[in-house]
Amino acid sequence: MFERLEDGHHGLSIVRGTTPDGGRFTVHEQGAHITEWTPAGEEPVLFTSAYARYEPRVAIRGGIPICFPWFANGRKDNKSPAHGFARLATWQLLEGRENNGVTTLQWRLDPTMIPRLDGIDPDRNRFVLTCTQTFGTDLQVSLRIHNTDEVPLVVEEALHTYLRVGDVRQATVLGLAGTEILSRRTGTWDTQIGPVTFAEEVDQIHWVSSGVTELHDPALGRRIIQTATNSSNTVVWNPWAENAAELGDLGDDEWTEFVCVETANVRNKAIHLNPGQAHELDLTIAVAPL
Ligand code: TA6
């Protein structure tokens, strides 16, 4: 069961629903942004800040922001707003349907829907971005970009997933051992040895070939398993105490409660699409006991 609530949350429109087994989800139309997913019998899987701002054209801290058509400030580090305009735009709900206990929502964004913001050139290549979200015992998210223009299109993309943990200091991310890493803090390259652990700020891009990561969370006694297809990068981020204190939309201790493990195609792995071509990024998130 789901319902669309016009201006339903601090003046922003949302779709919220439940699955027959008792799961819950919420999606803000701004950004087609999943802000809650709680499968039946589980703690919420996604972290959303208690201090998140719910305002037009302001990014929501938590959930699954969609970064598009650039990541951070872009490949040349000269773009704003950070992480592109898709998370600031109001998407169109194309379809919502329920089938066998799962709810599927399909959203659409094209350049006519881009918000007027500083740094955004409204005269852009034509494209159609479609996001399909399926809420059941797992969560599936597909992001499809179709180049509907007559010239090539190059874009970066990320599903900037904030995963909720009991205590980041005990958490580890498996599945990235042996990958090349670019630290966004220092600009240096390295190779990941063993699981990713958290004892200070982590902000790094991994170049991946396998799309499966597991976030182990001893404090909540669970694993969050993400399986990605057509993704060449995984970004791992936790701001740690000092940086978190500078984020006005994050509580003092909230940095301990999440890890971002992001499914992405960025930098030299940006998506190149000739006229008429399309690319689909797929992610499944599942939860299991540790
Ligand atoms: O994906 C990691 C990252 O780019 C970090 O560097 C950090 O800035 C984070 O995303 C959050 O970005 P935001 O623009 O949402 O504050």
PDB file of C-alpha atoms in Angstrom, residues 104-276:
ATOM      1  CA  THR A 104       7.624  -0.467  -7.506  1.00  0.00           C
ATOM      2  CA  LEU A 105       7.900   3.270  -8.136  1.00  0.00           C
ATOM      3  CA  GLN A 106       9.178   4.686 -11.391  1.00  0.00           C
ATOM      4  CA  TRP A 107      10.449   8.265 -11.629  1.00  0.00           C
ATOM      5  CA  ARG A 108      11.530  10.461 -14.522  1.00  0.00           C
ATOM      6  CA  LEU A 109      13.735  13.515 -14.959  1.00  0.00           C
ATOM      7  CA  ASP A 110      14.576  15.414 -18.119  1.00  0.00           C
ATOM      8  CA  PRO A 111      16.335  18.761 -18.715  1.00  0.00           C
ATOM      9  CA  THR A 112      13.066  20.739 -18.744  1.00  0.00           C
ATOM     10  CA  MET A 113      12.756  19.868 -15.025  1.00  0.00           C
ATOM     11  CA  ILE A 114      16.179  21.137 -13.960  1.00  0.00           C
ATOM     12  CA  PRO A 115      15.849  23.717 -11.178  1.00  0.00           C
ATOM     13  CA  ARG A 116      17.113  27.230 -11.852  1.00  0.00           C
ATOM     14  CA  LEU A 117      20.194  27.442  -9.670  1.00  0.00           C
ATOM     15  CA  ASP A 118      23.519  29.235  -9.728  1.00  0.00           C
ATOM     16  CA  GLY A 119      26.062  27.260 -11.710  1.00  0.00           C
ATOM     17  CA  ILE A 120      23.500  25.302 -13.714  1.00  0.00           C
ATOM     18  CA  ASP A 121      23.300  25.975 -17.427  1.00  0.00           C
ATOM     19  CA  PRO A 122      19.645  25.327 -18.332  1.00  0.00           C
ATOM     20  CA  ASP A 123      20.570  24.840 -21.994  1.00  0.00           C
ATOM     21  CA  ARG A 124      21.745  21.258 -21.733  1.00  0.00           C
ATOM     22  CA  ASN A 125      21.925  18.121 -23.829  1.00  0.00           C
ATOM     23  CA  ARG A 126      18.622  16.332 -24.045  1.00  0.00           C
ATOM     24  CA  PHE A 127      18.395  13.183 -21.941  1.00  0.00           C
ATOM     25  CA  VAL A 128      15.848  11.134 -20.045  1.00  0.00           C
ATOM     26  CA  LEU A 129      16.821   9.833 -16.618  1.00  0.00           C
ATOM     27  CA  THR A 130      14.600   7.115 -15.161  1.00  0.00           C
ATOM     28  CA  CYS A 131      14.835   5.744 -11.643  1.00  0.00           C
ATOM     29  CA  THR A 132      12.981   2.563 -10.709  1.00  0.00           C
ATOM     30  CA  GLN A 133      12.722   1.607  -7.029  1.00  0.00           C
ATOM     31  CA  THR A 134      11.367  -1.719  -5.808  1.00  0.00           C
ATOM     32  CA  PHE A 135      10.580  -2.102  -2.117  1.00  0.00           C
ATOM     33  CA  GLY A 136      10.221  -5.638  -0.766  1.00  0.00           C
ATOM     34  CA  THR A 137      12.393  -7.813   1.464  1.00  0.00           C
ATOM     35  CA  ASP A 138      15.248  -6.305  -0.609  1.00  0.00           C
ATOM     36  CA  LEU A 139      15.483  -2.826  -2.056  1.00  0.00           C
ATOM     37  CA  GLN A 140      16.282  -2.524  -5.746  1.00  0.00           C
ATOM     38  CA  VAL A 141      17.223   0.747  -7.404  1.00  0.00           C
ATOM     39  CA  SER A 142      17.870   1.155 -11.130  1.00  0.00           C
ATOM     40  CA  LEU A 143      19.080   4.377 -12.687  1.00  0.00           C
ATOM     41  CA  ARG A 144      18.771   4.530 -16.480  1.00  0.00           C
ATOM     42  CA  ILE A 145      20.181   7.347 -18.550  1.00  0.00           C
ATOM     43  CA  HIS A 146      19.084   7.649 -22.173  1.00  0.00           C
ATOM     44  CA  ASN A 147      20.840  10.101 -24.486  1.00  0.00           C
ATOM     45  CA  THR A 148      17.956  11.510 -26.542  1.00  0.00           C
ATOM     46  CA  ASP A 149      20.123  14.205 -28.146  1.00  0.00           C
ATOM     47  CA  GLU A 150      21.994  14.238 -31.435  1.00  0.00           C
ATOM     48  CA  VAL A 151      25.389  14.744 -29.793  1.00  0.00           C
ATOM     49  CA  PRO A 152      27.357  12.530 -27.375  1.00  0.00           C
ATOM     50  CA  LEU A 153      26.684  12.799 -23.638  1.00  0.00           C
ATOM     51  CA  VAL A 154      29.224  12.234 -20.845  1.00  0.00           C
ATOM     52  CA  VAL A 155      27.923  11.971 -17.283  1.00  0.00           C
ATOM     53  CA  GLU A 156      29.010  10.842 -13.815  1.00  0.00           C
ATOM     54  CA  GLU A 157      26.505   9.177 -11.489  1.00  0.00           C
ATOM     55  CA  ALA A 158      26.262   7.800  -7.968  1.00  0.00           C
ATOM     56  CA  LEU A 159      23.692   6.293  -5.648  1.00  0.00           C
ATOM     57  CA  HIS A 160      25.086   7.994  -2.534  1.00  0.00           C
ATOM     58  CA  THR A 161      23.656   5.433  -0.106  1.00  0.00           C
ATOM     59  CA  TYR A 162      23.787   6.339   3.607  1.00  0.00           C
ATOM     60  CA  LEU A 163      23.742   2.990   5.451  1.00  0.00           C
ATOM     61  CA  ARG A 164      22.704   3.115   9.083  1.00  0.00           C
ATOM     62  CA  VAL A 165      25.039   1.430  11.593  1.00  0.00           C
ATOM     63  CA  GLY A 166      25.051   1.054  15.384  1.00  0.00           C
ATOM     64  CA  ASP A 167      28.592   2.429  15.671  1.00  0.00           C
ATOM     65  CA  VAL A 168      30.813   3.288  12.712  1.00  0.00           C
ATOM     66  CA  ARG A 169      33.928   2.677  14.839  1.00  0.00           C
ATOM     67  CA  GLN A 170      33.105  -1.032  14.896  1.00  0.00           C
ATOM     68  CA  ALA A 171      31.905  -1.271  11.294  1.00  0.00           C
ATOM     69  CA  THR A 172      33.857  -2.740   8.361  1.00  0.00           C
ATOM     70  CA  VAL A 173      33.242  -2.835   4.619  1.00  0.00           C
ATOM     71  CA  LEU A 174      34.199  -6.056   2.867  1.00  0.00           C
ATOM     72  CA  GLY A 175      34.503  -6.749  -0.843  1.00  0.00           C
ATOM     73  CA  LEU A 176      36.943  -3.984  -1.714  1.00  0.00           C
ATOM     74  CA  ALA A 177      40.280  -5.678  -0.886  1.00  0.00           C
ATOM     75  CA  GLY A 178      42.793  -5.324  -3.693  1.00  0.00           C
ATOM     76  CA  THR A 179      41.022  -2.364  -5.349  1.00  0.00           C
ATOM     77  CA  GLU A 180      42.802   0.840  -6.342  1.00  0.00           C
ATOM     78  CA  ILE A 181      41.784   3.761  -4.124  1.00  0.00           C
ATOM     79  CA  LEU A 182      41.902   7.497  -4.623  1.00  0.00           C
ATOM     80  CA  SER A 183      41.719   9.376  -1.332  1.00  0.00           C
ATOM     81  CA  ARG A 184      39.545  12.470  -1.729  1.00  0.00           C
ATOM     82  CA  ARG A 185      41.166  13.872   1.412  1.00  0.00           C
ATOM     83  CA  THR A 186      44.785  13.708   0.296  1.00  0.00           C
ATOM     84  CA  GLY A 187      44.568  13.120  -3.468  1.00  0.00           C
ATOM     85  CA  THR A 188      46.874  10.100  -3.088  1.00  0.00           C
ATOM     86  CA  TRP A 189      46.479   6.640  -4.623  1.00  0.00           C
ATOM     87  CA  ASP A 190      46.754   3.371  -2.754  1.00  0.00           C
ATOM     88  CA  THR A 191      45.603  -0.232  -2.825  1.00  0.00           C
ATOM     89  CA  GLN A 192      42.973  -1.425  -0.357  1.00  0.00           C
ATOM     90  CA  ILE A 193      44.305  -4.121   1.947  1.00  0.00           C
ATOM     91  CA  GLY A 194      41.632  -6.136   3.758  1.00  0.00           C
ATOM     92  CA  PRO A 195      38.313  -4.614   4.789  1.00  0.00           C
ATOM     93  CA  VAL A 196      37.770  -0.854   5.041  1.00  0.00           C
ATOM     94  CA  THR A 197      37.796   0.151   8.719  1.00  0.00           C
ATOM     95  CA  PHE A 198      36.934   3.467  10.381  1.00  0.00           C
ATOM     96  CA  ALA A 199      39.258   5.200  12.855  1.00  0.00           C
ATOM     97  CA  GLU A 200      39.237   8.672  11.274  1.00  0.00           C
ATOM     98  CA  GLU A 201      37.552  10.417   8.332  1.00  0.00           C
ATOM     99  CA  VAL A 202      37.277   8.125   5.298  1.00  0.00           C
ATOM    100  CA  ASP A 203      36.482   9.639   1.902  1.00  0.00           C
ATOM    101  CA  GLN A 204      37.742   7.475  -0.922  1.00  0.00           C
ATOM    102  CA  ILE A 205      36.883   6.277  -4.404  1.00  0.00           C
ATOM    103  CA  HIS A 206      37.551   2.613  -5.201  1.00  0.00           C
ATOM    104  CA  TRP A 207      37.941   1.248  -8.717  1.00  0.00           C
ATOM    105  CA  VAL A 208      36.011  -2.017  -8.615  1.00  0.00           C
ATOM    106  CA  SER A 209      35.410  -4.971 -10.855  1.00  0.00           C
ATOM    107  CA  SER A 210      33.055  -6.967  -8.643  1.00  0.00           C
ATOM    108  CA  GLY A 211      29.884  -5.242  -7.546  1.00  0.00           C
ATOM    109  CA  VAL A 212      29.309  -6.885  -4.166  1.00  0.00           C
ATOM    110  CA  THR A 213      30.093  -5.178  -0.853  1.00  0.00           C
ATOM    111  CA  GLU A 214      29.120  -6.133   2.672  1.00  0.00           C
ATOM    112  CA  LEU A 215      28.900  -3.666   5.505  1.00  0.00           C
ATOM    113  CA  HIS A 216      29.409  -5.558   8.769  1.00  0.00           C
ATOM    114  CA  ASP A 217      27.812  -3.864  11.757  1.00  0.00           C
ATOM    115  CA  PRO A 218      28.498  -5.713  15.025  1.00  0.00           C
ATOM    116  CA  ALA A 219      26.640  -3.081  17.071  1.00  0.00           C
ATOM    117  CA  LEU A 220      23.345  -3.888  15.317  1.00  0.00           C
ATOM    118  CA  GLY A 221      24.359  -7.511  14.667  1.00  0.00           C
ATOM    119  CA  ARG A 222      23.721  -7.359  10.930  1.00  0.00           C
ATOM    120  CA  ARG A 223      25.263  -7.234   7.470  1.00  0.00           C
ATOM    121  CA  ILE A 224      24.068  -4.947   4.708  1.00  0.00           C
ATOM    122  CA  ILE A 225      24.847  -6.504   1.350  1.00  0.00           C
ATOM    123  CA  GLN A 226      24.909  -4.333  -1.745  1.00  0.00           C
ATOM    124  CA  THR A 227      25.054  -5.907  -5.185  1.00  0.00           C
ATOM    125  CA  ALA A 228      25.700  -3.527  -8.057  1.00  0.00           C
ATOM    126  CA  THR A 229      25.685  -4.039 -11.808  1.00  0.00           C
ATOM    127  CA  ASN A 230      27.314  -1.689 -14.332  1.00  0.00           C
ATOM    128  CA  SER A 231      29.190   0.171 -11.614  1.00  0.00           C
ATOM    129  CA  SER A 232      32.953   0.781 -11.888  1.00  0.00           C
ATOM    130  CA  ASN A 233      33.409   2.662  -8.630  1.00  0.00           C
ATOM    131  CA  THR A 234      32.470   2.338  -4.981  1.00  0.00           C
ATOM    132  CA  VAL A 235      32.825   5.450  -2.824  1.00  0.00           C
ATOM    133  CA  VAL A 236      33.181   5.051   0.936  1.00  0.00           C
ATOM    134  CA  TRP A 237      32.619   8.036   3.199  1.00  0.00           C
ATOM    135  CA  ASN A 238      32.282   8.873   6.860  1.00  0.00           C
ATOM    136  CA  PRO A 239      33.097  12.461   7.899  1.00  0.00           C
ATOM    137  CA  TRP A 240      34.214  11.661  11.495  1.00  0.00           C
ATOM    138  CA  ALA A 241      33.641  14.078  14.374  1.00  0.00           C
ATOM    139  CA  GLU A 242      35.475  17.229  13.280  1.00  0.00           C
ATOM    140  CA  ASN A 243      34.069  17.434   9.740  1.00  0.00           C
ATOM    141  CA  ALA A 244      30.629  16.403  10.911  1.00  0.00           C
ATOM    142  CA  ALA A 245      30.593  19.361  13.306  1.00  0.00           C
ATOM    143  CA  GLU A 246      30.826  21.642  10.276  1.00  0.00           C
ATOM    144  CA  LEU A 247      27.771  20.108   8.632  1.00  0.00           C
ATOM    145  CA  GLY A 248      24.759  22.053   9.856  1.00  0.00           C
ATOM    146  CA  ASP A 249      22.387  19.259   8.866  1.00  0.00           C
ATOM    147  CA  LEU A 250      24.066  16.569  10.982  1.00  0.00           C
ATOM    148  CA  GLY A 251      23.743  16.213  14.771  1.00  0.00           C
ATOM    149  CA  ASP A 252      26.879  16.216  16.938  1.00  0.00           C
ATOM    150  CA  ASP A 253      27.024  12.452  17.362  1.00  0.00           C
ATOM    151  CA  GLU A 254      25.230  11.363  14.206  1.00  0.00           C
ATOM    152  CA  TRP A 255      28.503  10.715  12.350  1.00  0.00           C
ATOM    153  CA  THR A 256      28.779   7.498  14.401  1.00  0.00           C
ATOM    154  CA  GLU A 257      25.492   6.238  12.940  1.00  0.00           C
ATOM    155  CA  PHE A 258      26.233   5.847   9.236  1.00  0.00           C
ATOM    156  CA  VAL A 259      28.621   4.813   6.519  1.00  0.00           C
ATOM    157  CA  CYS A 260      28.115   5.856   2.911  1.00  0.00           C
ATOM    158  CA  VAL A 261      28.905   2.987   0.542  1.00  0.00           C
ATOM    159  CA  GLU A 262      28.112   4.470  -2.843  1.00  0.00           C
ATOM    160  CA  THR A 263      27.541   2.750  -6.168  1.00  0.00           C
ATOM    161  CA  ALA A 264      29.056   4.967  -8.818  1.00  0.00           C
ATOM    162  CA  ASN A 265      30.614   5.666 -12.200  1.00  0.00           C
ATOM    163  CA  VAL A 266      32.920   8.656 -11.817  1.00  0.00           C
ATOM    164  CA  ARG A 267      36.171  10.239 -13.039  1.00  0.00           C
ATOM    165  CA  ASN A 268      37.645   8.148 -15.876  1.00  0.00           C
ATOM    166  CA  LYS A 269      34.676   5.775 -15.510  1.00  0.00           C
ATOM    167  CA  ALA A 270      32.107   8.437 -16.431  1.00  0.00           C
ATOM    168  CA  ILE A 271      29.444   7.137 -18.822  1.00  0.00           C
ATOM    169  CA  HIS A 272      29.899   8.046 -22.507  1.00  0.00           C
ATOM    170  CA  LEU A 273      26.705   7.747 -24.542  1.00  0.00           C
ATOM    171  CA  ASN A 274      26.378   8.275 -28.259  1.00  0.00           C
ATOM    172  CA  PRO A 275      23.061   9.656 -29.565  1.00  0.00           C
ATOM    173  CA  GLY A 276      20.297   7.173 -28.821  1.00  0.00           C
TER     174      GLY A 276
END
